[in-house]
Coordinates of C-alpha atoms and ligand atoms in Angstrom, one line a residue:
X1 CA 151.4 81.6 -57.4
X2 CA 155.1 83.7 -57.3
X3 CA 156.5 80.2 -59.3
X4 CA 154.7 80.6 -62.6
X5 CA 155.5 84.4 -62.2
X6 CA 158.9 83.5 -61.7
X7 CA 159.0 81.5 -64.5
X8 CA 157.4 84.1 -66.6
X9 CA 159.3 86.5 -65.0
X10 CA 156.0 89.2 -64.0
X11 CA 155.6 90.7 -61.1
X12 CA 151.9 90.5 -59.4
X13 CA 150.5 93.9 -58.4
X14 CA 147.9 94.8 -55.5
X15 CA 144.8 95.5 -57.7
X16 CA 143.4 98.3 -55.8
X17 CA 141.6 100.1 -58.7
X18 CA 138.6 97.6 -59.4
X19 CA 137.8 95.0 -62.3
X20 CA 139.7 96.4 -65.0
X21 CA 140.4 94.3 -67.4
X22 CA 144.1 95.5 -68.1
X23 CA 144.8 94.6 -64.5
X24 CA 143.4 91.2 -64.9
X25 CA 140.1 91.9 -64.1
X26 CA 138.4 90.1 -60.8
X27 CA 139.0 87.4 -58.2
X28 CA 136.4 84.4 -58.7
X29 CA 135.3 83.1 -55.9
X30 CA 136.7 79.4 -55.1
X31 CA 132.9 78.1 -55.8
X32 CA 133.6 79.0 -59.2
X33 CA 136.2 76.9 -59.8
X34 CA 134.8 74.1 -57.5
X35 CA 132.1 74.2 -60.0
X36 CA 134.3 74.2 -63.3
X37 CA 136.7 71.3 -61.7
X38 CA 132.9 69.4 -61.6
X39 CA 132.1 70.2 -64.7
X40 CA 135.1 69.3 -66.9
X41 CA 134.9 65.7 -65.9
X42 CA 131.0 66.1 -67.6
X43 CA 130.0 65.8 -71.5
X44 CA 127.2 67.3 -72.1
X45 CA 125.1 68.9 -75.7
X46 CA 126.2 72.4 -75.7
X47 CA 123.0 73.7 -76.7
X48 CA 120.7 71.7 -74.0
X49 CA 123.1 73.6 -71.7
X50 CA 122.9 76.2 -72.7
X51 CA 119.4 77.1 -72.8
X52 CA 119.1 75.5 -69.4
X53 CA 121.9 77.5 -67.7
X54 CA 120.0 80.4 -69.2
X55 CA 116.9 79.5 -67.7
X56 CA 118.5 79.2 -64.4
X57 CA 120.2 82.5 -64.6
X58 CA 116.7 84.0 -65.4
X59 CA 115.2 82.0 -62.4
X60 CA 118.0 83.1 -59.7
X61 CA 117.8 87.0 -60.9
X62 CA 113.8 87.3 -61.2
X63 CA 114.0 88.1 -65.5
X64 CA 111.6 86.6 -68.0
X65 CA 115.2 85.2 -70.0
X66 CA 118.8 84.8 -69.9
X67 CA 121.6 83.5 -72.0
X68 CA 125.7 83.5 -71.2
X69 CA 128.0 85.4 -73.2
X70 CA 131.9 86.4 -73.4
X71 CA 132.2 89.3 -71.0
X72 CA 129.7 91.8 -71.5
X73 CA 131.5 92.8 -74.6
X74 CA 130.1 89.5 -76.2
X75 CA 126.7 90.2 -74.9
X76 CA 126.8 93.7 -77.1
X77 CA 127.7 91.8 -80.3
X78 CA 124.7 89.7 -80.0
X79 CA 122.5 92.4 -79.3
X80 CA 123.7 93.8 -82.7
X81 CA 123.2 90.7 -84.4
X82 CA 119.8 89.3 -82.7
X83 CA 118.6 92.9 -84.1
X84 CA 119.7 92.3 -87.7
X85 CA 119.3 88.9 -88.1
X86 CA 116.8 87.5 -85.9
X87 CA 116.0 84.1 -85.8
X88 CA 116.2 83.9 -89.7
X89 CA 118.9 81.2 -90.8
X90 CA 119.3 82.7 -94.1
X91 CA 120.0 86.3 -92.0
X92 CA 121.9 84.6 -89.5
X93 CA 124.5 83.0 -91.8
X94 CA 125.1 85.8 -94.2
X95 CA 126.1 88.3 -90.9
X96 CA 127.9 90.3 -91.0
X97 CA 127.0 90.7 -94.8
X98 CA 123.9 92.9 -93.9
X99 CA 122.4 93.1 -97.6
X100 CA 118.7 93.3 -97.7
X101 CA 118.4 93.5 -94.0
X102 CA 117.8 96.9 -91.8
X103 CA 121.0 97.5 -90.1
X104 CA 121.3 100.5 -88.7
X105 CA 121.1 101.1 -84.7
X106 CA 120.1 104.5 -83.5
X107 CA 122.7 105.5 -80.6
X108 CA 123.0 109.3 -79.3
X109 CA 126.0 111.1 -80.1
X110 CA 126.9 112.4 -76.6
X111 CA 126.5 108.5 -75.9
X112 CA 129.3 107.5 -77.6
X113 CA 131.5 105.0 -76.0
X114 CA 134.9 103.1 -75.8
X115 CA 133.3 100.0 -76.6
X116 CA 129.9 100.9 -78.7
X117 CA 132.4 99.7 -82.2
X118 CA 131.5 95.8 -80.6
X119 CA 127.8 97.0 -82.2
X120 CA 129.5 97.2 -85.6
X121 CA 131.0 93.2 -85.5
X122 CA 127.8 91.8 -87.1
X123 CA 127.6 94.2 -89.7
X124 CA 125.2 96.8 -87.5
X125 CA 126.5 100.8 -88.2
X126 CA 125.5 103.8 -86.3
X127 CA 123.0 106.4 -87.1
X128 CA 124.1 109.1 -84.3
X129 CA 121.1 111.6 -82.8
X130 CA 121.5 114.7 -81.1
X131 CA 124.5 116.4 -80.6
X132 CA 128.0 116.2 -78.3
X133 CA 125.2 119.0 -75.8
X134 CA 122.3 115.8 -76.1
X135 CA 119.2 114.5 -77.4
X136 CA 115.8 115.0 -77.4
X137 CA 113.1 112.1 -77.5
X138 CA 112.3 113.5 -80.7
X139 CA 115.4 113.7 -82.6
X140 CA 115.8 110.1 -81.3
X141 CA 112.3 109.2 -83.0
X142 CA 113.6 111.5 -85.6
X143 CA 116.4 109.3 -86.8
X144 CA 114.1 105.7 -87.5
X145 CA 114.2 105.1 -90.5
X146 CA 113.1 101.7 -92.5
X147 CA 117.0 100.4 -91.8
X148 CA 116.5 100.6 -88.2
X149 CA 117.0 97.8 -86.4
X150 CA 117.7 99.2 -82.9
X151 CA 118.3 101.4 -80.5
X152 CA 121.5 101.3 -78.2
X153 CA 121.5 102.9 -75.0
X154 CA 124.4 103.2 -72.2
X155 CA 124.4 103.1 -68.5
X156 CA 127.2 105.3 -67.2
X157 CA 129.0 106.7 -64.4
X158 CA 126.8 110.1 -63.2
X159 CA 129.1 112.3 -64.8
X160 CA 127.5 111.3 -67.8
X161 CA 126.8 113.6 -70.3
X162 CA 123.2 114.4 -71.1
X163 CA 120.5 112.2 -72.8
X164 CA 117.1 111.0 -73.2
X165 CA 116.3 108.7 -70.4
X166 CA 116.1 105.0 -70.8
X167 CA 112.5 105.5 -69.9
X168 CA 112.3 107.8 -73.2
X169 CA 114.7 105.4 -75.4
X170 CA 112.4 102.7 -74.9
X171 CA 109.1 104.3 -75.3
X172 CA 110.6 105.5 -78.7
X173 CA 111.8 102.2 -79.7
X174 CA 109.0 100.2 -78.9
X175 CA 106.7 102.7 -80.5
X176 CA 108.7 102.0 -83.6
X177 CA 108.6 98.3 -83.0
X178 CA 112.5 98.1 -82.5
X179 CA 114.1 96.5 -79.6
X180 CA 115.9 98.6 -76.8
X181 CA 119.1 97.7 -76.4
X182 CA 121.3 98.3 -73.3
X183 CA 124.7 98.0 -72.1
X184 CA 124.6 98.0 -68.3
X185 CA 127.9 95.8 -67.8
X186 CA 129.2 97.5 -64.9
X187 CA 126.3 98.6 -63.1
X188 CA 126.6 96.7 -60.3
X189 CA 126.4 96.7 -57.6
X190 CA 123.4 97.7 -56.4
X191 CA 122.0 94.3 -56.9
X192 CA 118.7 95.2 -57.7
X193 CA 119.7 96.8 -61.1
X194 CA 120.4 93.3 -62.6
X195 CA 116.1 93.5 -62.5
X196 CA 115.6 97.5 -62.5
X197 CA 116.1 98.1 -66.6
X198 CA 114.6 94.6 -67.9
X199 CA 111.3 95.7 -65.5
X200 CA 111.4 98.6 -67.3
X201 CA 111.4 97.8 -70.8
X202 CA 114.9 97.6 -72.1
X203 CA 114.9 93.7 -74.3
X204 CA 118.0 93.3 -74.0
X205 CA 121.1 94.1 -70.9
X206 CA 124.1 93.1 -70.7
X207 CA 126.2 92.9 -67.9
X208 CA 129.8 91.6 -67.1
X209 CA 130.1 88.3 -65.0
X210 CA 133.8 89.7 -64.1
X211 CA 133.1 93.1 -62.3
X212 CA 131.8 93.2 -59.4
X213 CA 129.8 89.3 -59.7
X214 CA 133.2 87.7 -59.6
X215 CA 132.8 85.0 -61.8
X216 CA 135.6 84.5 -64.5
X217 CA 136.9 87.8 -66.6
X218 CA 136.1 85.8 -69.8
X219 CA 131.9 85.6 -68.9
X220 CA 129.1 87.9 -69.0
X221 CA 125.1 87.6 -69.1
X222 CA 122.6 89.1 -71.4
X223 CA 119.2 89.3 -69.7
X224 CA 116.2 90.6 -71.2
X225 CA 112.7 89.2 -72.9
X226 CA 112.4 85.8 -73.9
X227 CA 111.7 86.2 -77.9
X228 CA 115.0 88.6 -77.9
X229 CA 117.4 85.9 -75.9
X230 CA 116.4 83.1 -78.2
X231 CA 117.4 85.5 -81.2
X232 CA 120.5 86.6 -79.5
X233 CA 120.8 83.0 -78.6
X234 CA 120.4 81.3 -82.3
X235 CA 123.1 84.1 -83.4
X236 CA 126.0 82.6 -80.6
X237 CA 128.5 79.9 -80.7
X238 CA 128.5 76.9 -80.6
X239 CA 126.0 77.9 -83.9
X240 CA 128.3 78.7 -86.4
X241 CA 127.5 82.4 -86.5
X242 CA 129.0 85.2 -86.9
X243 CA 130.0 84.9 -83.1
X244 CA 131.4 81.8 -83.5
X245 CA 134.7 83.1 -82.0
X246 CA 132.9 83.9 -78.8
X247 CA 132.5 80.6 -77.8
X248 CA 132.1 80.1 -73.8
X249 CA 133.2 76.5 -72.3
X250 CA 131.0 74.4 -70.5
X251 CA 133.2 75.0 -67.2
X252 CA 132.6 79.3 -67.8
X253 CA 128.8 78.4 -67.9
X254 CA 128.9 77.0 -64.9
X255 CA 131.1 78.7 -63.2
X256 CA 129.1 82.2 -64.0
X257 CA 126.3 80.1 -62.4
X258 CA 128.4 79.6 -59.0
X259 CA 129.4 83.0 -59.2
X260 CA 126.0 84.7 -59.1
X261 CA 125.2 82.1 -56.5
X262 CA 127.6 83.5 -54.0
X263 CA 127.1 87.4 -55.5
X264 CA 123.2 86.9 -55.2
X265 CA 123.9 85.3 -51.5
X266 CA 126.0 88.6 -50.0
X267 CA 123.9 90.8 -47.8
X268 CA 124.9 94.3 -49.5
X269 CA 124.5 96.5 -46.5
X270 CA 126.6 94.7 -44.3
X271 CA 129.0 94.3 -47.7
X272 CA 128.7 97.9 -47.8
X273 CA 129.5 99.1 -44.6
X274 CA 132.2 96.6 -44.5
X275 CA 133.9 98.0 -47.4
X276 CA 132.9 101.7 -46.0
X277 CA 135.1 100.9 -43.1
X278 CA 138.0 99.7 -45.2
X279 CA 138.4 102.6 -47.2
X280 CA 137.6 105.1 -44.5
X281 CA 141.5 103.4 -43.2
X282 CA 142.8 104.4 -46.4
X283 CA 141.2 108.2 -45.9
X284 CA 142.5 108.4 -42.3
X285 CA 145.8 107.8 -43.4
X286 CA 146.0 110.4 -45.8
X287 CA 144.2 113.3 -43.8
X288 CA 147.1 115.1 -43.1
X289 CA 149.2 115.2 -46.9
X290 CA 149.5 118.9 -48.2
X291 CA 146.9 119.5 -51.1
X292 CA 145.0 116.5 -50.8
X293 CA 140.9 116.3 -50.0
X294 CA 140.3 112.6 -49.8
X295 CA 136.7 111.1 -48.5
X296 CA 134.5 107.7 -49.1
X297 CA 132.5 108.2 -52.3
X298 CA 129.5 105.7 -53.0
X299 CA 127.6 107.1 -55.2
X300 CA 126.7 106.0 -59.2
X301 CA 130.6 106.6 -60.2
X302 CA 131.7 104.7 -57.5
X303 CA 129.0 101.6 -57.2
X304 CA 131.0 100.3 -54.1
X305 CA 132.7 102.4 -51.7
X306 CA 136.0 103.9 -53.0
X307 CA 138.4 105.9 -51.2
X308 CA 138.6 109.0 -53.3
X309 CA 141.8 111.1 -52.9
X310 CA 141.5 114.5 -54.6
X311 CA 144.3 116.7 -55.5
X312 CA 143.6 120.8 -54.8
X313 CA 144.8 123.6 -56.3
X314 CA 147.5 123.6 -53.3
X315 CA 149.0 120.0 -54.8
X316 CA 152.6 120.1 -55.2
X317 CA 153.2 116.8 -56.5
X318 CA 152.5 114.8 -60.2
X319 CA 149.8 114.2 -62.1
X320 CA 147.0 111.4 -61.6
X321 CA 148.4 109.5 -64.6
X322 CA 152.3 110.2 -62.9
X323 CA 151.4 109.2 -59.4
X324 CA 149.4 106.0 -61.2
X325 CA 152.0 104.5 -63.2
X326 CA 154.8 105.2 -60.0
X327 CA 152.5 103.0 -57.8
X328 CA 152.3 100.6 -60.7
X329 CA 156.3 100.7 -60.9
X330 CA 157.2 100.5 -56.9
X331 CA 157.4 97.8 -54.6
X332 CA 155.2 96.7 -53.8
X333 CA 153.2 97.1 -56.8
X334 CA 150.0 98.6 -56.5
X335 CA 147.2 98.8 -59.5
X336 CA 145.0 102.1 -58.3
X337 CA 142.4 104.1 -60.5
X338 CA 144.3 106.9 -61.7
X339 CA 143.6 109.2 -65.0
X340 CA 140.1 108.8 -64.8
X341 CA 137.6 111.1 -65.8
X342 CA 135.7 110.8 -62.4
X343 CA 138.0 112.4 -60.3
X344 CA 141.1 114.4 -60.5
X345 CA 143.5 112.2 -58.4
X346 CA 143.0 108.7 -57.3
X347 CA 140.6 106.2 -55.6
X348 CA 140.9 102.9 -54.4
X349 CA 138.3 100.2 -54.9
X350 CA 137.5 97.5 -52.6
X351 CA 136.8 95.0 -54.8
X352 CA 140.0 92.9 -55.6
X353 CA 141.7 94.0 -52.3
X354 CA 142.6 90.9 -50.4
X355 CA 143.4 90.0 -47.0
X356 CA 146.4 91.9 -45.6
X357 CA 146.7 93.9 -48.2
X358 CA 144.6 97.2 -47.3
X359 CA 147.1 98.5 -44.5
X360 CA 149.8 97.9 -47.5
X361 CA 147.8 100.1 -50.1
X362 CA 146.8 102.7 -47.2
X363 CA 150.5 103.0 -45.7
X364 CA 152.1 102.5 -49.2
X365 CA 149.7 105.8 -50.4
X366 CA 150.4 107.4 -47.2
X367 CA 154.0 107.8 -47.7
X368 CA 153.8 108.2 -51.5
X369 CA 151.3 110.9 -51.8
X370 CA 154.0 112.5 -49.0
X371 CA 157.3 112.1 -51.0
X372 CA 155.2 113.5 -54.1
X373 CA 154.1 116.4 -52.4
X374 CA 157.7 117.5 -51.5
X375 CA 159.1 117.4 -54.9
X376 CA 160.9 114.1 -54.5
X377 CA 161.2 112.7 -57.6
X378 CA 159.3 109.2 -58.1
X379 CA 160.4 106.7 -60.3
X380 CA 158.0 105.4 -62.9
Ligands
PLP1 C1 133.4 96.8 -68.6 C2 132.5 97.3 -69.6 C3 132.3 96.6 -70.8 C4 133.0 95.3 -71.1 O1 132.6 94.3 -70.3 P1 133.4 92.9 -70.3 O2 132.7 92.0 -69.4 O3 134.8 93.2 -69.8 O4 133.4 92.4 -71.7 C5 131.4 97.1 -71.7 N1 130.7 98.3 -71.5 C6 130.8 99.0 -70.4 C7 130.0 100.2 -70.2 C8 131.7 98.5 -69.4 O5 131.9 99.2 -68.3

């Protein structure tokens, strides 16, 4: 791969700190292009494949209905717009014009998140309950109104802040008649959450198909009940909708499909210990830095297991965000979770780390967390 780099004149980077999307997101496996090489040699009517690879998806994960979207983020718009416009094809072409159509989507305030504004693409707008301190099931109820059309609900790391359960948020919306709508993108691993929130009500979840499934960064899955997937359905591409622009090939439809093959396949203990081990390297190696606590966290901020490497109050060196972007400028180049909220320091995810490469990362963070620590400069 170093020629077309070279030619572009990028470096590559060791993505140590998960499926983010600024670090170019995942690795597919080689079924999923083994799958989209088959495919593109294939004509086929977009929406008979659709509905089928749908189907499929639904049969393979144990849901009532399934349809394939662009990332997660895709899945949220149609949620917005299956909400608003249903299957009505005077509603569904005037999106996102929402005249005469209820509009709003209930979402709690201390819910608020980075990509909630992907709601707003088809015209839905926010009507925030509770406060930045929470939400009660009541003040959710509270805030229906006759332009409701949903209710939005996150799943997020455990240092979440507080709010009404899902359990609550759907209660109150199906009480209401409204559909519950959930963004669970990355909450996976553990597999069985790709079931857990459609059992439990929510109509309709999204999650990526380029976290932790490994399928391509560009493809996502919205799962959910039947009547809501057709609406979400009739408002995507290749209609000509207000999602139009989120149009997924026929080679991403199948190769999400390969993908959750090979995710669905994995035996998740033995993936877990297996990445347990790994990380417990990178831990060992950095037992003995000044000012540093480091230990294997798996827990719901860290769905796999991450090495976690904590700066104390006896730290001498930079900041999370310094020592990020200095493992981001050295040589090798290393991508690790830095300046997050979850921890005050940096982790390493197992995800995207590839053969060879975890002694690199755990020596490479060794000696840099050791140069930090006694004052010498690093160059970012
Ligand atoms: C990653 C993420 C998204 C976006 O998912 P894509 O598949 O990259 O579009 C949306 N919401 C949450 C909570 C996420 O973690």
């Amino acid at each position: 791969m170093s020629s077309i780099l070279d030619r572009l004149g990028i470096r590559p980077l060791i993505a140590a700190g998960g499926p983010n999307t600024n670090h170019s997101g995942t690795r597919p496996r080689p079924e999923v292009f083994t799958a989209m090489i088959e495919m593109s040699e294939t004509f086929v009517r977009m929406d008979e494949l659709l509905i089928a690879a749908g189907k499929e998806i639904a049969r393979m994960i144990g849901v009532p209905a399934a349809t394939i979207t662009t990332g997660a983020s895709g899945g949220l718009v149609l949620q917005s717009a299956a909400a608003i416009a249903k299957d009505d094809p005077k509603a569904i072409a005037q999106l996102p014009i929402t005249d005469g159509l209820p509009h709003e989507l209930i979402i709690q305030r201390s819910q608020r998140f980075g990509y909630d504004h992907l709601y707003m693409v088809p015209g839905g707008r926010f009507v925030e309950a509770g406060t930045e301190e929470g939400c009660t099931a009541k003040e959710m109820s509270d805030a229906v109104g006759p332009d409701t059309a949903g209710i939005i609900y996150v799943i997020t790391s455990g240092r979440a802040g507080p709010s009404v359960s899902l359990e609550e948020a759907i209660d109150v919306a199906h009480s209401h008649g409204l559909p519950l709508l959930l963004d669970a993108a990355s909450a996976l691993p553990p597999r069985a959450n790709l079931t857990k929130y459609v059992n439990m009500g929510a109509d309709l979840v999204s999650f990526s198909g380029g976290k932790a499934v490994r399928g391509l960064q560009s493809t996502g899955m919205l799962l959910g009940d039947p009547k809501w997937i057709e609406y979400a359905r009739l408002n995507n591409a290749p209609n000509s909708t207000v999602a139009r622009a989120q149009k997924v090939s026929k080679e991403e439809i199948v190769g999400l499909i390969a993908a959750l093959d090979a995710f669905l396949a994995v035996d998740e203990e033995e993936e877990t210990a297996s990445y347990r081990r790994d990380m417990q390297l990178i831990v060992d190696q950095v037992a003995e830095v000044p000012g540093v606590t480091a230990s294997v966290k798996h827990d719901d901020d860290f769905r796999l297991p991450h090495a976690v490497i904590e700066f104390g109050e006896s730290w001498r060196g930079p900041s999370s965000i310094e020592i990020g972007k200095a493992f981001l400028a050295g040589e090798p180049r290393i991508y690790l979770r830095h300046g997050d909220s979850r921890v005050n320091g940096i982790a390493v995810d197992p995800l995207n780390i590839q053969p060879g490469e975890l002694e690199i990362v755990a020596e490479t963070v060794r000696s840099t967390l050791v140069r930090a620590t006694s004052g010498e400069r690093l160059n970012a």
